[in-house]
Tab-separated table of C-alpha atoms and ligand atoms in Angstrom:
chain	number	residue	atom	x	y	z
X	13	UNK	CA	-14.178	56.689	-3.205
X	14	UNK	CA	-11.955	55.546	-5.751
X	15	UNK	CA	-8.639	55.766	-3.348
X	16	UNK	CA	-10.659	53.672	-1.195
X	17	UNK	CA	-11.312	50.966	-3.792
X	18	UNK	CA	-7.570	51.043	-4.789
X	19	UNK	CA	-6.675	50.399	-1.398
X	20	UNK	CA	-9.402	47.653	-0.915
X	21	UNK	CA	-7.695	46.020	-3.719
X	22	UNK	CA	-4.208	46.065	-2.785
X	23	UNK	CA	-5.428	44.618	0.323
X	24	UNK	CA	-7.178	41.775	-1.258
X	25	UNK	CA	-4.419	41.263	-3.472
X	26	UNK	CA	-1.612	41.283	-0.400
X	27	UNK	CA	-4.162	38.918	1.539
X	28	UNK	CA	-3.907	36.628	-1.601
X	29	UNK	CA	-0.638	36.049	-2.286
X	30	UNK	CA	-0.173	35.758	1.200
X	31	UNK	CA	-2.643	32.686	1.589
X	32	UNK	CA	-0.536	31.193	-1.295
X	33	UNK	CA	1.889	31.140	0.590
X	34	UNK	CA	0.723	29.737	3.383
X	35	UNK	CA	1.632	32.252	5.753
X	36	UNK	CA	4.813	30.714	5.576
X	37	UNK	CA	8.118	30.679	7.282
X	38	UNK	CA	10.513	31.472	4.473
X	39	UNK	CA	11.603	28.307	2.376
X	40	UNK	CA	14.595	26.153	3.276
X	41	UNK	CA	15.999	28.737	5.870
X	42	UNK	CA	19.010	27.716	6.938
X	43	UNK	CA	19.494	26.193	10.476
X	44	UNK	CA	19.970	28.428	13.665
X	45	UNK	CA	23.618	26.453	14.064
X	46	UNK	CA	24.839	27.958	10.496
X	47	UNK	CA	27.313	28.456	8.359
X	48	UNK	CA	28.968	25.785	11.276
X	49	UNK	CA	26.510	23.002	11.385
X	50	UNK	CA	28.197	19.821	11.867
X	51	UNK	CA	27.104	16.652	11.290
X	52	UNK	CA	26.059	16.192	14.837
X	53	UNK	CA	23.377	19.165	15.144
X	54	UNK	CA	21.732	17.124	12.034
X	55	UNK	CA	18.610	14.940	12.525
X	56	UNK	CA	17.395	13.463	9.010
X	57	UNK	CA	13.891	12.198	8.469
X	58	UNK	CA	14.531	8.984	5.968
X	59	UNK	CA	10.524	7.714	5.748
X	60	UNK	CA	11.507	4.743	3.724
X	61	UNK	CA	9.667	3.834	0.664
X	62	UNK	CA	9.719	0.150	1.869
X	63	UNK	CA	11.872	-3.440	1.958
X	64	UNK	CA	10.933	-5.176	-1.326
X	65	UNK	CA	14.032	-5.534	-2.811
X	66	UNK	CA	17.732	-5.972	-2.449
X	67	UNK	CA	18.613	-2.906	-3.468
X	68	UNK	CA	16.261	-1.148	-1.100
X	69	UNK	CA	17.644	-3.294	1.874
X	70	UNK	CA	21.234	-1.653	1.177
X	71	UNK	CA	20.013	1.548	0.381
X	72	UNK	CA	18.715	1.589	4.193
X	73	UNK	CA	21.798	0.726	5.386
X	74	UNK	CA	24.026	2.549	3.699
X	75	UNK	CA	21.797	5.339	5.252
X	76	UNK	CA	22.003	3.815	8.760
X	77	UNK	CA	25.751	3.375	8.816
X	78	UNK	CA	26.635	6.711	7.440
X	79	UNK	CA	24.243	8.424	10.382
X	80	UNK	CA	25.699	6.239	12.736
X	81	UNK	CA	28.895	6.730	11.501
X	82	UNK	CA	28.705	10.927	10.977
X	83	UNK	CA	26.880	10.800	14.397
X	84	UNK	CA	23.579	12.192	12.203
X	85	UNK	CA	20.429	11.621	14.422
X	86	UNK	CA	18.218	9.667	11.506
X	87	UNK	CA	14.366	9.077	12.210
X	88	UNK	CA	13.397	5.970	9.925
X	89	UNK	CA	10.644	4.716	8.719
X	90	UNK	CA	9.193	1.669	6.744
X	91	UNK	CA	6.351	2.731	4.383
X	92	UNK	CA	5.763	-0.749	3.186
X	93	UNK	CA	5.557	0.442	-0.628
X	94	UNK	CA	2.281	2.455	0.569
X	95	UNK	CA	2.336	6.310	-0.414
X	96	UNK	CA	-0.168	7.158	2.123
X	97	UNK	CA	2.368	5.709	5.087
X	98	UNK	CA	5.372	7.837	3.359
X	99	UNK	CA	3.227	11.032	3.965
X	100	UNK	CA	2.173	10.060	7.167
X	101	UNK	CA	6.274	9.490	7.995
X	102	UNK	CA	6.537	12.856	6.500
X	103	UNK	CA	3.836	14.943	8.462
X	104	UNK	CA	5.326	13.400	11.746
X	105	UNK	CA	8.783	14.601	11.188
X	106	UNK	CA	7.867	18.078	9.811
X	107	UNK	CA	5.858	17.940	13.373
X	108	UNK	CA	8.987	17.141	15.466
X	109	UNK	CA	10.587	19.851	13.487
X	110	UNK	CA	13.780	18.354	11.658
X	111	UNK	CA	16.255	19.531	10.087
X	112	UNK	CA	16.313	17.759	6.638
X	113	UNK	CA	13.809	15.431	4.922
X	114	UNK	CA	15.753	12.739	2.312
X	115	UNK	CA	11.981	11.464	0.533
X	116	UNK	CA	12.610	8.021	-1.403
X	117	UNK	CA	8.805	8.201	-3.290
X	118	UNK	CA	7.383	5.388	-3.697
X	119	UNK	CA	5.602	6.974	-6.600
X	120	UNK	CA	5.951	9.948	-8.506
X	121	UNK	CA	2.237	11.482	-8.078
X	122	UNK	CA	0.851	13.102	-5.331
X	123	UNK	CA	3.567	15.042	-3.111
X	124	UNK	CA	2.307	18.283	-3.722
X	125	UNK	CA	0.418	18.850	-0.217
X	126	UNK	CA	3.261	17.486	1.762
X	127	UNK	CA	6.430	19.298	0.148
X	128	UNK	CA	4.277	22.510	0.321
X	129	UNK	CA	3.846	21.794	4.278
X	130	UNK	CA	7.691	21.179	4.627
X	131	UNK	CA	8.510	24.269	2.369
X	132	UNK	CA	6.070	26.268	4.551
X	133	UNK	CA	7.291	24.643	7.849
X	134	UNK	CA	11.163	25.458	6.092
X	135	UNK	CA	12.598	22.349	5.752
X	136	UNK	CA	14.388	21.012	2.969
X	137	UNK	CA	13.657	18.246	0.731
X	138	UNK	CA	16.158	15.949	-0.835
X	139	UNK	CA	14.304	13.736	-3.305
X	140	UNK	CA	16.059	10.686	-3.452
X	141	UNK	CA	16.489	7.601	-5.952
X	142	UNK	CA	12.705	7.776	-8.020
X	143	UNK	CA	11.645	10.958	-9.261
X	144	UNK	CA	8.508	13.342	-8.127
X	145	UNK	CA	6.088	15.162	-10.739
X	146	UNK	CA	5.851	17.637	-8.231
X	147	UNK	CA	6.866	21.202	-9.054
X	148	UNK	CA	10.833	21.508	-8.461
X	149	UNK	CA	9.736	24.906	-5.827
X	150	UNK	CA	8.878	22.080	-3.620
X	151	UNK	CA	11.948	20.422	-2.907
X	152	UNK	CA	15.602	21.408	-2.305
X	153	UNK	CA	17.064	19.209	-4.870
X	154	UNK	CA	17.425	15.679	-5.929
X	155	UNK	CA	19.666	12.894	-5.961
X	156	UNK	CA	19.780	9.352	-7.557
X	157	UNK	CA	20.166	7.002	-10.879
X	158	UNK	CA	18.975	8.281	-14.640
X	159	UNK	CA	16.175	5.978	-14.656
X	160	UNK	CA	15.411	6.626	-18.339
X	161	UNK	CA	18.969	6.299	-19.066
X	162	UNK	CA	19.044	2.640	-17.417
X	163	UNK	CA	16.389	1.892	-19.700
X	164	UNK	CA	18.123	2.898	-22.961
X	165	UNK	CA	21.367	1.003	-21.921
X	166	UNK	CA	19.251	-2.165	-21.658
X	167	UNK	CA	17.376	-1.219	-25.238
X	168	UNK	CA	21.088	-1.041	-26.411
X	169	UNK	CA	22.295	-4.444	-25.064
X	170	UNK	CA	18.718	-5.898	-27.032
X	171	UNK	CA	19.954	-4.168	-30.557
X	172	UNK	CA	23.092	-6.179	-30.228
X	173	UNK	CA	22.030	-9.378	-29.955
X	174	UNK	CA	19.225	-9.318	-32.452
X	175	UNK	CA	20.335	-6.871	-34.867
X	176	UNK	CA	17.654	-8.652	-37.115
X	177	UNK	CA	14.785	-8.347	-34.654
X	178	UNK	CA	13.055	-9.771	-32.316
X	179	UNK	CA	10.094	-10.094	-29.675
X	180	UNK	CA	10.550	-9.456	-26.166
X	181	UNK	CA	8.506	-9.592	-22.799
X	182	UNK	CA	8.912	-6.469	-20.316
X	183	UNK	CA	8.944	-7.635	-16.300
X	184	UNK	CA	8.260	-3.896	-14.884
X	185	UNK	CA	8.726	-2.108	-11.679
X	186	UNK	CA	6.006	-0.606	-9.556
X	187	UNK	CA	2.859	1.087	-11.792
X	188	UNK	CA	3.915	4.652	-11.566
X	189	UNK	CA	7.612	4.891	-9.696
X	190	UNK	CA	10.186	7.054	-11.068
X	191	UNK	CA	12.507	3.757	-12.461
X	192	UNK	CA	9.562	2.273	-14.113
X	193	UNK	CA	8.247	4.853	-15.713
X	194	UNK	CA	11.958	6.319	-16.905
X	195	UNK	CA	13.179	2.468	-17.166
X	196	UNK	CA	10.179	1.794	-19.669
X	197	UNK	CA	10.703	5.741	-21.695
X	198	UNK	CA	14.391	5.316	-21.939
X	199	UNK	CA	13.912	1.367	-23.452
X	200	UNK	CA	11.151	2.076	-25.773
X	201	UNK	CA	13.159	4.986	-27.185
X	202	UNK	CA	16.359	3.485	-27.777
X	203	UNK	CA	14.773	-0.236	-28.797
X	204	UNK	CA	15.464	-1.216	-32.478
X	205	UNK	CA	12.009	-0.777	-34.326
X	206	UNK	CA	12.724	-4.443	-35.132
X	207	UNK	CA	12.234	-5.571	-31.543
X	208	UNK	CA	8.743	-5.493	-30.608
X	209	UNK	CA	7.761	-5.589	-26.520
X	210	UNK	CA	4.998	-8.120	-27.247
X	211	UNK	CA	3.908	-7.715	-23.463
X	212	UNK	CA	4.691	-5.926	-20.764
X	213	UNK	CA	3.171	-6.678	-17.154
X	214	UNK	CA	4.618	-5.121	-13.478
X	215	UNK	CA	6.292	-7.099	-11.101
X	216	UNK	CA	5.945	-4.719	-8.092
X	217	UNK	CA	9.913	-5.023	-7.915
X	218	UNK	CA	9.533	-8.016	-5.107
X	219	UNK	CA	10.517	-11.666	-6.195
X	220	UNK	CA	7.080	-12.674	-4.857
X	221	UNK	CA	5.232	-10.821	-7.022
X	222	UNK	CA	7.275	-11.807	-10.497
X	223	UNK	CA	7.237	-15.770	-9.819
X	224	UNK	CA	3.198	-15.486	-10.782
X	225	UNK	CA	3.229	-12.759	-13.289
X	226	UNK	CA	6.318	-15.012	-15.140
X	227	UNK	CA	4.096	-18.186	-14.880
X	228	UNK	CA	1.296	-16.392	-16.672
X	229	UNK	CA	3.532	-15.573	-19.675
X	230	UNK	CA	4.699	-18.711	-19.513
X	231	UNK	CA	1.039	-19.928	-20.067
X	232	UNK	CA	0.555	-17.004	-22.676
X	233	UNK	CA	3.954	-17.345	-25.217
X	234	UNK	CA	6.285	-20.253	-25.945
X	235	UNK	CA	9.634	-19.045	-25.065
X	236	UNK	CA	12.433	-19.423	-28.368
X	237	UNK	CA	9.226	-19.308	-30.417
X	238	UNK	CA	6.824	-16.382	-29.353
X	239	UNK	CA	9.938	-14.560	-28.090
X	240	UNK	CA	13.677	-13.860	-27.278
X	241	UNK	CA	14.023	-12.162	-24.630
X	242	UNK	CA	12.719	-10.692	-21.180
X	243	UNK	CA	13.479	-7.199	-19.761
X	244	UNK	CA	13.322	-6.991	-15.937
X	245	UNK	CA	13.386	-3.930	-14.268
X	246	UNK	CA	15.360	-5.179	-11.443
X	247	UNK	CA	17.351	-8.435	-10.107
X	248	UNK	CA	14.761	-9.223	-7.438
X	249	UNK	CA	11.965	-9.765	-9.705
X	250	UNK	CA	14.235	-11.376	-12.048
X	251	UNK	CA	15.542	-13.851	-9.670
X	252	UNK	CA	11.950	-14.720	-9.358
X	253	UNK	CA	11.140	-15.074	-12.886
X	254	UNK	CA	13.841	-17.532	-12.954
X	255	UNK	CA	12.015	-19.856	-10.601
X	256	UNK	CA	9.084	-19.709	-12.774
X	257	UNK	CA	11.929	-20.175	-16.248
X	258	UNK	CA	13.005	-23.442	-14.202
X	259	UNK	CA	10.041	-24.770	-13.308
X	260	UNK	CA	8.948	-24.668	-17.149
X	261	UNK	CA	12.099	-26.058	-18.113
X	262	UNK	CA	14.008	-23.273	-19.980
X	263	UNK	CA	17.659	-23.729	-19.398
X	264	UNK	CA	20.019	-20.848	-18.552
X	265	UNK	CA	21.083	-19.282	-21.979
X	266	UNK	CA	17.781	-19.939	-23.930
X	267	UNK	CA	16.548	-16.690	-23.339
X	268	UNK	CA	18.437	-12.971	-23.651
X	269	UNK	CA	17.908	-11.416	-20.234
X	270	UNK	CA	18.762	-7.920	-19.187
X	271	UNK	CA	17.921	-7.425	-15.862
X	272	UNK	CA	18.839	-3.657	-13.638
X	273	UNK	CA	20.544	-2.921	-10.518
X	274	UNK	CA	23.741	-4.870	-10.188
X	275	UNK	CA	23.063	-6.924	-6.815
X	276	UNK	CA	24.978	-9.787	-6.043
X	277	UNK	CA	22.010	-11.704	-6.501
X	278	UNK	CA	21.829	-10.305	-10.143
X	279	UNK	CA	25.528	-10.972	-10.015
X	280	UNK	CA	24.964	-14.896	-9.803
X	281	UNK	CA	22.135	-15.032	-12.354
X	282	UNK	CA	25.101	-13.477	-14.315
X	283	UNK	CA	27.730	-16.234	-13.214
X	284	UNK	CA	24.660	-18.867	-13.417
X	285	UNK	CA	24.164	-17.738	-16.987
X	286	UNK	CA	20.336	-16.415	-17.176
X	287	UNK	CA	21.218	-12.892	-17.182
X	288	UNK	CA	23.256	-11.469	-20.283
X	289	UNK	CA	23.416	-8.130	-19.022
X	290	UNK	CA	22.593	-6.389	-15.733
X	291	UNK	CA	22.532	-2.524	-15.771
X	292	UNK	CA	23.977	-0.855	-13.172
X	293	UNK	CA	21.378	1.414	-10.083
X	294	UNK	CA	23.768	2.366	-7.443
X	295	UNK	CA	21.901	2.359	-3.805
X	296	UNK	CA	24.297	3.844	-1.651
X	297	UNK	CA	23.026	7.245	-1.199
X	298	UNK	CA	23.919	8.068	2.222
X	299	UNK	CA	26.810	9.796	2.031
X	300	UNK	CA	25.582	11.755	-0.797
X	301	UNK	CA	22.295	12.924	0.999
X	302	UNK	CA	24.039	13.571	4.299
X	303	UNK	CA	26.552	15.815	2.720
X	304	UNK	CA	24.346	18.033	0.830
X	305	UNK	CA	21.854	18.493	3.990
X	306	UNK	CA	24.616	19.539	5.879
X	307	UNK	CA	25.255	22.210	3.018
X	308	UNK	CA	21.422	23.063	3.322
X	309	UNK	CA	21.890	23.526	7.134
X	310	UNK	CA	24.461	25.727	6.334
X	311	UNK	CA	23.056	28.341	3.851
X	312	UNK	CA	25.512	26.612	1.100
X	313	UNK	CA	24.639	26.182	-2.212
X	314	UNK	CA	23.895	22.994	-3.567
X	315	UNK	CA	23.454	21.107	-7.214
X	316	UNK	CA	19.390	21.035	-7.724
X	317	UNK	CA	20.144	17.250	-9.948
X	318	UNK	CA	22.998	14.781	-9.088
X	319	UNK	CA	22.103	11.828	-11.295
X	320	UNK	CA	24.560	8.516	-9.698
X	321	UNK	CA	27.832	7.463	-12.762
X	322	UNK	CA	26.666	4.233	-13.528
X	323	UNK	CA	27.734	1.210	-15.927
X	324	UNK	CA	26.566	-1.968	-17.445
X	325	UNK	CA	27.912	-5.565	-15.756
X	326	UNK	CA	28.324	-8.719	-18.318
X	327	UNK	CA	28.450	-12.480	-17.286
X	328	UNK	CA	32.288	-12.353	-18.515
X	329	UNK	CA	33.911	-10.831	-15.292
X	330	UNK	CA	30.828	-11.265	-12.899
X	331	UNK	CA	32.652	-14.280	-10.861
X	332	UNK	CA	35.447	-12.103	-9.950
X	333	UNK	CA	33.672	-9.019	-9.345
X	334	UNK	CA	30.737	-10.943	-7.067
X	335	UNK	CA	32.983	-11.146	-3.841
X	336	UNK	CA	33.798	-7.419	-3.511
X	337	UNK	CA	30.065	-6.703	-4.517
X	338	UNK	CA	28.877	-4.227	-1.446
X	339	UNK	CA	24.837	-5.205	-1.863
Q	19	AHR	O1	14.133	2.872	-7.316
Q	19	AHR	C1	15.144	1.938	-7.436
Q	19	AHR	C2	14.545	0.591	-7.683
Q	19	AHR	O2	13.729	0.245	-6.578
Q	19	AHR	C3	15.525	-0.543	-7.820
Q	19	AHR	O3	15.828	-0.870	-9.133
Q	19	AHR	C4	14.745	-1.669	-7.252
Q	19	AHR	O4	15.476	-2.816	-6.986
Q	19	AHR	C5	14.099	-1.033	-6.114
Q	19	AHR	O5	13.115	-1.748	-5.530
């Protein structure tokens, strides 16, 4: 009686651990073409966060061109900044049975489900540009910018200027995204305690959505008098803040602006002297992503983080530097 409850338990137990795991396939096996995969046995599943910036635009095509030009088969998508459509993109390409999944989240909440399906259906996941919350089991590795260190180079470029304070409005990125949330960490820890962030209000990262939420400060603080300076978490929503700084008749130079990403755009609000500072997120991931889910394919080992070498531009060289600009 006893033997027969031990082995009643070790069944229960073996049943158990293998509903955890889903009755999976193992993880990440490596493709049926390796250790040669080439380039060309690759399809990539790129479900796109979405179009809202200038950044995003040539982060697209620098994934487009390198497929076309490594003669990758790429299945893209256009989530339209909506999670829901990213996971939908997702589901439909572990379905057709890829070979790699690059994931630019939209948000850093909520994967779990669909990197456990991938895992289980053993395909790798590159996580690429924002962070996930997401336990790291789920997903091969990922690649991108040090979103919290972007933040604390644009703190840095604040505690220069006014080394004897100062109050400053915050223009952030979309509620919950890796770069706002690590953008908005890294600033508040490196800002002087002098400086004080008297407001802070999201943007959505589109110029469309800033114009309106730059009028309403407008309407809420006198700018030179109720405060310095603006942080924007990126050059789209800071071009559109400037509209709404024209239209109220602040002139280029009244106000410190450090603005993130390094687009030509933010590249002329440098040589058109409303930006002081634009910290540098490099979009041009392609190459990057291809390479290492070619390693994947292959069995090869791979780095779990590779965080993008990035720098800070200043208005002083931006006219010569704007015509070899890439995005
Ligand atoms: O995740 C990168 C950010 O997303 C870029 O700063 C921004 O321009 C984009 O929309």
């Amino acid at each position: 009686m006893f033997r027969f409850k031990k082995y009643v338990l070790l069944f229960v137990l073996a049943a158990t651990l293998l509903a955890a795991c889903g009755g999976a396939k193992a993880p990440a096996e490596e493709a049926s073409c390796a250790p040669n995969c080439k380039y060309t046995d690759m399809t990539l599943c790129y479900p796109q966060l979405g179009a809202e910036s200038d950044w995003r635009t040539a982060n697209t095509a620098s994934f487009k061109e390198t497929a076309g030009e490594y003669g990758v088969r790429l299945i893209f998508s256009d989530a339209q900044q909506k999670q829901e459509n990213q996971i939908s993109a997702m589901r439909a390409c572990i379905q057709q049975e890829v070979d790699v999944i690059g994931l630019p989240p939209v948000v850093e909440d909520g994967w779990d489900a669909v990197l456990t399906e991938a895992k289980n259906a053993g395909i790798p996941v590159i996580i690429v540009d924002r962070s996930v919350s997401a336990d790291e089991s789920l997903y091969a590795a990922h690649i991108g910018s040090d979103m919290k260190l972007e933040g604390e180079r644009a703190a840095e470029e604040f505690n220069k200027q006014f080394p004897n304070g100062a109050k400053v409005l915050e223009l952030s990125g979309t509620t919950g995204s890796g770069a706002a949330v690590g953008r908005a960490e890294g600033f508040r820890a490196k800002l002087n305690p002098n400086i004080e962030i008297i407001d802070s209000q999201t943007g959505n990262f589109t110029r469309a959505e800033a114009l309106p939420v730059m009028q309403a400060f407008l309407q809420k603080y006198k700018p030179g008098v109720d405060f310095q300076g603006i942080f924007i978490h990126n050059d789209d929503m800071g071009i559109g803040a400037i509209e709404a700084l024209k239209a109220a008749g602040v002139q280029p130079g009244d106000l410190f602006i450090v603005s993130v990403d390094g687009t030509r755009g933010g590249f002329q609000a440098m040589v058109d002297g409303w930006f002081q500072a634009d910290v540098e997120c490099n979009p041009l991931l392609g190459p990057q992503v291809l390479e290492m889910g070619l390693k994947l394919m292959n069995g090869e080992t791979i780095e779990r983080e590779v965080l993008t070498n990035e720098t800070v531009y200043y208005p002083d060289n931006a006219a010569d530097l704007l015509p070899s600009r890439k995005y």
